[in-house]
Coordinates of C-alpha atoms and ligand atoms in Angstrom, one line a residue:
M1 CA -9.5 6.7 20.7
A2 CA -6.6 7.8 22.2
E3 CA -3.8 8.6 19.5
L4 CA -0.4 7.9 19.9
T5 CA 1.5 10.7 18.4
F6 CA 5.6 10.4 17.1
P7 CA 7.7 13.0 17.5
N8 CA 8.2 16.2 14.7
G9 CA 10.0 14.8 11.5
F10 CA 9.7 11.4 12.5
L11 CA 11.1 9.4 9.1
W12 CA 8.0 7.3 7.7
G13 CA 9.3 5.1 5.0
V14 CA 9.3 2.0 3.2
A15 CA 12.3 -0.2 2.2
G16 CA 13.7 -1.9 -0.8
A17 CA 17.2 -3.2 -2.2
A18 CA 18.8 -2.8 -5.7
H19 CA 19.1 -6.7 -6.5
Q20 CA 16.0 -7.5 -4.8
I21 CA 13.6 -5.0 -6.7
E22 CA 15.9 -3.3 -9.6
G23 CA 15.8 -6.4 -12.2
N24 CA 18.4 -7.6 -14.2
N25 CA 21.2 -7.1 -12.0
V26 CA 23.7 -9.0 -14.2
N27 CA 27.4 -7.9 -12.9
S28 CA 26.5 -9.0 -9.4
D29 CA 27.9 -12.0 -7.7
C30 CA 24.5 -12.9 -6.6
W31 CA 23.3 -13.5 -10.1
V32 CA 26.7 -15.5 -10.8
L33 CA 25.4 -17.9 -7.9
E34 CA 21.8 -17.9 -8.9
H35 CA 22.7 -19.8 -12.4
V36 CA 25.4 -22.3 -11.3
P37 CA 24.3 -25.9 -10.8
D38 CA 23.1 -26.4 -7.0
S39 CA 22.2 -23.3 -6.8
P40 CA 21.3 -22.0 -3.0
Y41 CA 19.0 -19.9 -4.7
A42 CA 15.3 -21.2 -5.1
E43 CA 14.9 -19.2 -8.6
P44 CA 16.6 -16.3 -10.6
S45 CA 15.6 -12.8 -10.2
G46 CA 15.6 -12.1 -13.6
D47 CA 13.2 -9.2 -14.1
A48 CA 12.5 -8.5 -10.1
C49 CA 9.9 -5.7 -10.1
D50 CA 11.9 -4.1 -12.8
H51 CA 12.3 -1.0 -10.2
Y52 CA 15.3 0.2 -12.7
H53 CA 13.0 1.3 -14.9
R54 CA 10.2 2.1 -13.0
Y55 CA 11.6 3.7 -10.3
P56 CA 9.4 7.3 -11.5
E57 CA 5.9 5.8 -10.6
D58 CA 6.8 3.9 -8.1
I59 CA 8.4 7.0 -5.8
K60 CA 5.4 9.0 -7.2
L61 CA 3.0 5.5 -5.3
I62 CA 5.2 5.4 -2.2
A63 CA 4.7 9.5 -1.7
S64 CA 1.1 9.5 -2.7
L65 CA 0.6 7.0 0.2
G66 CA 1.7 9.3 2.6
F67 CA 5.6 8.2 3.1
N68 CA 8.2 10.9 3.8
S69 CA 11.0 9.2 3.3
Y70 CA 12.2 5.8 0.6
R71 CA 15.2 3.7 1.7
F72 CA 16.8 2.4 -1.1
S73 CA 20.3 0.7 -2.0
I74 CA 22.6 1.8 -4.8
E75 CA 24.1 -0.8 -6.6
W76 CA 28.2 -1.1 -6.5
A77 CA 28.0 -4.0 -9.8
R78 CA 26.4 -1.4 -12.1
I79 CA 28.1 1.9 -10.4
E80 CA 31.8 -0.3 -10.7
P81 CA 31.5 -2.7 -13.3
E82 CA 34.9 -3.4 -12.8
E83 CA 37.4 -2.9 -10.8
G84 CA 38.4 0.9 -10.7
E85 CA 35.9 1.5 -13.7
F86 CA 33.1 3.7 -12.5
S87 CA 29.9 4.5 -14.4
Y88 CA 28.9 7.6 -15.0
A89 CA 25.8 6.4 -16.3
A90 CA 25.0 4.3 -13.6
L91 CA 25.8 6.8 -10.9
E92 CA 23.4 9.6 -12.8
H93 CA 21.0 6.9 -13.1
Y94 CA 20.8 7.1 -9.3
R95 CA 21.4 10.7 -9.1
R96 CA 17.6 10.6 -11.0
M97 CA 16.6 8.3 -8.7
L98 CA 17.3 10.7 -5.9
A99 CA 16.1 13.8 -7.4
T100 CA 12.9 12.2 -7.8
C101 CA 12.5 11.6 -4.5
H102 CA 13.2 15.0 -3.3
E103 CA 10.4 16.3 -6.0
H104 CA 8.0 13.8 -3.9
D105 CA 9.3 15.5 -0.1
L106 CA 10.9 11.8 0.2
T107 CA 13.8 12.1 2.4
P108 CA 16.2 9.1 0.2
I109 CA 17.8 6.9 2.9
V110 CA 20.5 5.3 0.5
T111 CA 22.4 2.2 1.5
Y112 CA 25.6 1.8 -0.5
H113 CA 25.6 -2.1 0.4
H114 CA 23.0 -4.8 0.7
F115 CA 24.2 -8.0 0.3
T116 CA 25.3 -7.6 -2.9
S117 CA 28.7 -6.9 -4.7
P118 CA 30.3 -6.5 -8.0
R119 CA 31.2 -10.4 -9.3
W120 CA 35.0 -9.2 -10.1
F121 CA 35.0 -8.2 -6.2
A122 CA 33.8 -12.1 -5.2
A123 CA 36.8 -13.3 -7.2
K124 CA 39.0 -11.1 -5.7
G125 CA 37.8 -13.0 -2.2
G126 CA 35.2 -10.5 -1.2
W127 CA 34.4 -10.3 2.0
E128 CA 36.8 -12.6 3.3
V129 CA 40.0 -10.6 2.2
M130 CA 40.4 -8.0 4.9
A131 CA 42.2 -5.6 2.3
N132 CA 39.7 -5.5 0.4
A133 CA 37.4 -3.2 2.6
E134 CA 39.5 0.1 0.8
L135 CA 38.0 -1.5 -2.4
F136 CA 34.4 -0.8 -0.4
A137 CA 35.9 2.7 0.3
R138 CA 36.9 4.2 -2.8
Y139 CA 33.5 3.0 -4.1
C140 CA 32.0 5.2 -1.4
E141 CA 34.2 7.7 -1.8
R142 CA 33.3 8.0 -5.6
A143 CA 29.5 7.3 -5.2
T144 CA 29.3 10.3 -2.5
K145 CA 31.0 12.6 -4.9
H146 CA 28.4 12.3 -7.3
L147 CA 25.5 11.6 -5.2
G148 CA 26.3 12.9 -1.9
D149 CA 24.6 16.8 -2.2
L150 CA 21.0 14.9 -2.7
I151 CA 21.4 12.1 0.0
G152 CA 19.0 12.8 3.0
V153 CA 20.5 9.9 5.0
G154 CA 23.4 7.4 4.8
C155 CA 23.8 3.4 5.3
T156 CA 27.2 2.1 5.0
L157 CA 26.5 -1.4 4.9
N158 CA 23.2 -3.2 5.2
E159 CA 23.2 -6.3 8.0
P160 CA 26.8 -7.4 7.8
N161 CA 25.8 -10.0 11.0
V162 CA 22.8 -11.9 9.4
G163 CA 25.0 -14.3 8.2
L164 CA 26.3 -14.7 12.1
L165 CA 22.7 -14.3 13.4
I166 CA 20.9 -16.8 11.0
Q167 CA 24.0 -19.2 11.4
N168 CA 23.4 -19.5 15.3
M169 CA 19.8 -19.9 14.2
G170 CA 20.4 -22.7 12.4
F171 CA 18.9 -21.5 9.1
M172 CA 22.7 -21.5 7.6
P173 CA 25.4 -23.8 7.4
P174 CA 28.7 -23.4 9.2
D175 CA 31.9 -21.7 7.9
E176 CA 33.5 -25.2 6.5
K177 CA 30.5 -25.4 4.5
L178 CA 30.0 -22.9 3.3
A179 CA 33.8 -22.6 2.0
T180 CA 33.6 -25.7 0.0
A181 CA 30.4 -25.8 -0.9
P182 CA 29.6 -27.2 -4.9
Y183 CA 28.2 -23.8 -6.0
R184 CA 30.9 -21.9 -4.8
A185 CA 33.2 -23.8 -6.9
A186 CA 31.4 -23.8 -9.6
A187 CA 30.7 -20.0 -9.1
A188 CA 34.8 -19.5 -8.9
K189 CA 35.2 -21.3 -12.5
A190 CA 32.3 -19.5 -14.0
V191 CA 34.4 -16.3 -13.5
G192 CA 37.8 -17.4 -14.1
S193 CA 39.0 -17.8 -10.5
D194 CA 40.0 -19.8 -7.9
T195 CA 37.6 -18.5 -5.4
F196 CA 34.0 -16.9 -5.2
A197 CA 33.3 -15.5 -1.7
A198 CA 29.5 -13.5 -2.2
F199 CA 27.8 -12.2 0.8
P200 CA 26.0 -14.1 2.9
N201 CA 27.5 -17.1 1.1
C202 CA 30.8 -17.4 2.1
Q203 CA 32.6 -17.7 5.9
Q204 CA 30.9 -15.5 8.3
G205 CA 34.1 -15.0 11.2
L206 CA 36.6 -13.6 8.1
A207 CA 33.5 -11.6 6.4
R208 CA 33.0 -10.0 10.3
D209 CA 36.5 -8.4 10.5
T210 CA 36.7 -7.2 7.0
F211 CA 33.4 -5.7 7.7
L212 CA 34.2 -4.4 11.0
K213 CA 37.2 -2.7 9.1
A214 CA 35.2 -1.6 6.5
H215 CA 32.3 0.4 8.0
R216 CA 34.8 2.6 9.7
M217 CA 36.6 3.3 6.2
A218 CA 33.6 3.9 4.4
F219 CA 32.4 6.3 7.3
E220 CA 35.3 8.0 7.3
A221 CA 35.4 7.7 2.8
I222 CA 31.9 9.4 2.9
K223 CA 32.3 12.3 6.0
A224 CA 35.1 13.2 3.4
R225 CA 33.0 14.2 0.2
R226 CA 29.9 15.6 0.6
G227 CA 28.8 13.4 3.3
Y228 CA 27.0 16.5 5.0
F229 CA 24.2 13.9 5.8
P230 CA 23.8 11.3 8.9
V231 CA 25.6 8.1 8.6
G232 CA 25.2 4.6 10.2
L233 CA 25.4 1.2 10.0
T234 CA 22.6 -1.5 10.1
L235 CA 22.5 -4.4 11.7
A236 CA 20.3 -7.5 11.6
M237 CA 18.9 -7.4 15.5
S238 CA 17.1 -10.5 16.9
D239 CA 15.3 -10.0 20.8
H240 CA 17.9 -12.4 22.3
Q241 CA 16.2 -14.2 24.8
A242 CA 17.2 -16.7 27.8
V243 CA 15.1 -19.2 28.8
E244 CA 16.1 -22.3 31.2
G245 CA 19.3 -20.8 32.4
G246 CA 20.8 -19.7 28.5
E247 CA 21.8 -16.5 30.1
A248 CA 25.6 -17.1 29.6
V249 CA 24.4 -18.9 25.7
R250 CA 22.5 -15.8 24.9
D251 CA 25.1 -13.3 25.9
R252 CA 27.8 -15.2 24.4
V253 CA 26.0 -15.3 20.8
R254 CA 24.7 -11.6 21.6
H255 CA 28.3 -10.6 21.8
N256 CA 29.1 -12.4 18.8
V257 CA 26.7 -11.0 16.5
D258 CA 25.8 -7.5 17.9
D259 CA 27.7 -6.3 20.4
V260 CA 31.4 -6.6 18.3
F261 CA 29.6 -4.4 15.3
L262 CA 27.7 -2.2 17.8
D263 CA 31.3 -1.6 19.2
V264 CA 32.6 -0.2 15.4
T265 CA 29.5 2.4 15.3
K266 CA 30.3 4.9 18.5
A267 CA 31.6 7.9 16.4
D268 CA 28.3 7.6 13.7
D269 CA 25.3 9.4 13.5
F270 CA 23.0 7.0 14.5
I271 CA 22.4 3.0 14.8
G272 CA 20.0 1.0 11.8
V273 CA 17.9 -1.7 13.7
Q274 CA 16.5 -3.9 11.4
T275 CA 14.7 -6.7 13.3
Y276 CA 12.4 -9.4 12.5
S277 CA 11.9 -11.7 15.3
R278 CA 13.4 -13.1 18.5
S279 CA 15.8 -15.8 19.3
R280 CA 15.8 -18.1 22.7
Y281 CA 18.5 -19.9 24.2
G282 CA 18.7 -22.4 26.9
S283 CA 21.4 -23.7 28.2
D284 CA 22.6 -26.4 25.5
G285 CA 22.3 -23.8 22.8
T286 CA 19.7 -21.9 20.4
L287 CA 16.1 -23.4 20.8
P288 CA 13.1 -23.9 17.9
A289 CA 10.3 -21.6 18.1
E290 CA 8.4 -21.9 20.8
Q291 CA 5.4 -24.7 20.7
G292 CA 2.2 -22.8 20.1
I293 CA 3.7 -19.5 18.4
E294 CA 2.6 -18.7 15.0
V295 CA 5.4 -18.9 12.4
T296 CA 5.8 -16.5 9.7
Q297 CA 6.3 -17.4 5.9
M298 CA 10.6 -17.4 6.8
G299 CA 9.9 -20.1 9.7
Y300 CA 11.0 -17.7 13.0
E301 CA 8.0 -16.5 15.3
F302 CA 5.9 -13.8 14.8
W303 CA 7.3 -11.8 17.3
P304 CA 6.4 -8.3 17.1
E305 CA 7.7 -7.4 20.0
A306 CA 11.2 -8.1 19.3
L307 CA 11.1 -4.2 17.8
E308 CA 10.9 -2.4 21.3
A309 CA 13.4 -5.1 22.9
T310 CA 16.4 -4.2 20.1
I311 CA 15.3 -0.6 20.2
R312 CA 16.1 -0.8 23.6
Y313 CA 19.5 -2.6 23.3
A314 CA 21.0 -0.8 20.8
S315 CA 20.3 2.8 22.1
S316 CA 21.5 1.6 25.9
Y317 CA 24.3 0.0 24.1
T318 CA 25.4 2.8 21.8
G319 CA 23.4 5.8 23.2
L320 CA 22.9 7.0 19.6
P321 CA 19.9 8.0 18.1
V322 CA 17.8 4.9 16.6
L323 CA 16.8 4.9 13.0
V324 CA 14.2 1.2 12.5
T325 CA 15.8 0.5 8.8
E326 CA 14.0 -2.7 8.1
N327 CA 10.3 -4.1 10.5
G328 CA 8.8 -6.4 8.7
I329 CA 6.7 -10.0 7.9
G330 CA 6.4 -12.1 5.3
T331 CA 3.1 -13.3 5.3
E332 CA 0.2 -14.1 2.7
D333 CA -2.7 -12.9 5.1
D334 CA -2.3 -9.0 4.7
T335 CA -4.4 -8.9 8.2
R336 CA -1.2 -10.7 9.9
R337 CA 1.3 -7.9 8.5
L338 CA -1.0 -5.3 9.9
E339 CA -1.1 -6.5 13.5
Y340 CA 2.6 -7.0 13.1
V341 CA 3.4 -3.5 12.5
Q342 CA 0.8 -2.0 15.0
R343 CA 2.1 -4.3 17.6
A344 CA 6.0 -3.3 16.5
L345 CA 4.8 0.6 16.3
H346 CA 3.2 0.3 19.7
G347 CA 6.8 -0.5 21.2
A348 CA 8.6 1.8 19.0
H349 CA 6.3 4.5 20.9
R350 CA 6.7 3.1 24.3
C351 CA 10.6 3.6 24.2
L352 CA 10.1 7.4 23.1
Q353 CA 8.0 7.7 25.9
D354 CA 11.1 6.5 27.9
G355 CA 13.3 9.2 26.4
I356 CA 14.6 6.7 23.9
V357 CA 15.7 8.7 20.5
V358 CA 13.7 7.2 17.5
R359 CA 14.1 9.3 14.4
G360 CA 12.2 7.0 12.2
Y361 CA 10.8 3.9 11.2
C362 CA 11.0 2.0 7.5
Y363 CA 8.7 -0.9 6.9
W364 CA 10.4 -3.8 5.4
S365 CA 9.4 -4.1 2.4
V366 CA 8.2 -1.5 -0.1
F367 CA 7.0 -4.5 -2.9
D368 CA 6.7 -8.2 -2.8
N369 CA 10.3 -9.1 -4.1
F370 CA 12.9 -11.1 -4.5
E371 CA 13.9 -12.6 -0.9
W372 CA 17.2 -13.9 -1.6
T373 CA 17.3 -17.9 -1.5
F374 CA 13.9 -18.2 -1.0
G375 CA 13.3 -16.7 -4.3
Y376 CA 9.3 -14.8 -4.6
R377 CA 8.0 -17.2 -2.2
P378 CA 7.8 -15.2 1.2
K379 CA 5.7 -11.6 0.6
F380 CA 6.9 -8.8 2.2
G381 CA 4.9 -6.3 0.6
L382 CA 2.6 -3.4 1.3
I383 CA 2.6 -3.1 -2.2
A384 CA 1.9 -6.4 -4.6
V385 CA 3.6 -6.9 -8.1
D386 CA 2.3 -9.3 -10.7
R387 CA 5.4 -9.6 -12.2
S388 CA 4.7 -11.0 -15.8
T389 CA 2.8 -7.6 -16.1
Q390 CA 4.8 -5.7 -13.8
T391 CA 1.5 -4.6 -12.1
R392 CA 1.3 -2.6 -8.9
T393 CA -1.4 -3.6 -6.4
L394 CA -1.9 -1.8 -2.7
K395 CA -2.7 -4.5 -0.2
P396 CA -4.8 -2.8 2.5
S397 CA -1.7 -2.5 4.9
A398 CA 0.1 0.1 2.4
T399 CA -3.0 2.4 3.0
W400 CA -3.1 1.9 6.3
L401 CA 0.6 2.3 7.2
G402 CA 0.6 5.3 4.9
N403 CA -2.5 6.9 6.6
V404 CA -0.5 6.4 9.9
A405 CA 2.1 8.2 8.6
K406 CA 0.2 11.2 7.5
A407 CA -1.3 11.6 10.8
N408 CA 2.3 11.0 12.4
A409 CA 0.1 9.1 15.1
L410 CA -1.2 5.6 15.6
S411 CA -4.7 5.2 17.0
D412 CA -4.2 3.0 20.5
Ligands
BGC1 C1 17.5 -7.8 5.1 C2 16.6 -8.1 3.5 C3 15.4 -9.2 3.7 C4 14.6 -8.7 4.6 C5 13.7 -10.3 5.2 C6 16.9 -8.2 5.8 O1 17.7 -9.6 7.1 O2 18.6 -7.1 4.4 O3 17.4 -8.1 2.3 O4 14.8 -9.3 2.5 O5 15.5 -8.6 5.9 O6 14.1 -11.3 5.3

């Protein structure tokens, strides 16, 4: 059987995010929203996977599988619990996590912001207020000063375009509805403010403009403070496909959802591609899933070839090296996961063969975890977690992908 080999130094990782696995992120905006009446969240995040305490064993397990990198996020709500008040203890916690990665020869890929912000930030209007971009840049500066010498790769923001993408897919209400949602008023009341803008449940048009500025400011702040590592932005990238004369609609959506963000990455060191599926457009707008195509637990199509298309698009648009910072599937059936990843990796390999620079691949997610408004139902993990005992159980896909990582090759 032929082997598809990957370049030397290719990063093989698993990914997670603080709020989804650490547990008890009580100072975050998301925690507030999880606990208000009519919450958009199916259930509260609670202890999650207790990764905040269990990271030493978890990181050891990731390394033992054969991976050479781990993508995780540091939590702003812990590092800056009140505006301008930075927690040395929280920063030291993340320093220990980074050191643990190095002890196990894992390159740490650090995301500074993965959706959640401190509750005080949401109470100040969060991402809807342009001036707040500076607060994010200041946090990035402080975090880099404390942690920068141990960071392997840095991602400023995780998917600042995801709200726009899922609005276009019809999975999230339009801005007017988001602005007046009763849960938002309830959250504002809970924190004693007249507003509460938590991402992604906030006005996406306003958030977009703040994010664009915040990314550039954060990039500069990180580079100015021991940021000797590569720094980039990660985007939610769908394979946008036009059918039945839908080219104009497709191009408009792609411009609003992807291109405006790709335009602010030109000076970056890489572009982080995060892909799960495709979106189809006809002349009247977004089309539903095609009949006969399997749908995942998230309600979108099983379409692993989307990764190849998005790597090609991101690379040709920006000219930057690509790092696949997320790719994966929510399914109860681990054999579907295996097929999904195998096909996605074939696509990534075809890109490499065409000379596109792809630096690595991170599977989302390391654990079955808190899938935001869906709660714990979707199963994206390579590792299952019994949340009553916090016992971890490897799925066959974990061992399989770990072996691919060890071999730096995929059997054809
Ligand atoms: C996000 C993750 C999320 C995953 C699966 C991405 O949009 O970065 O936090 O869990 O997709 O839905």
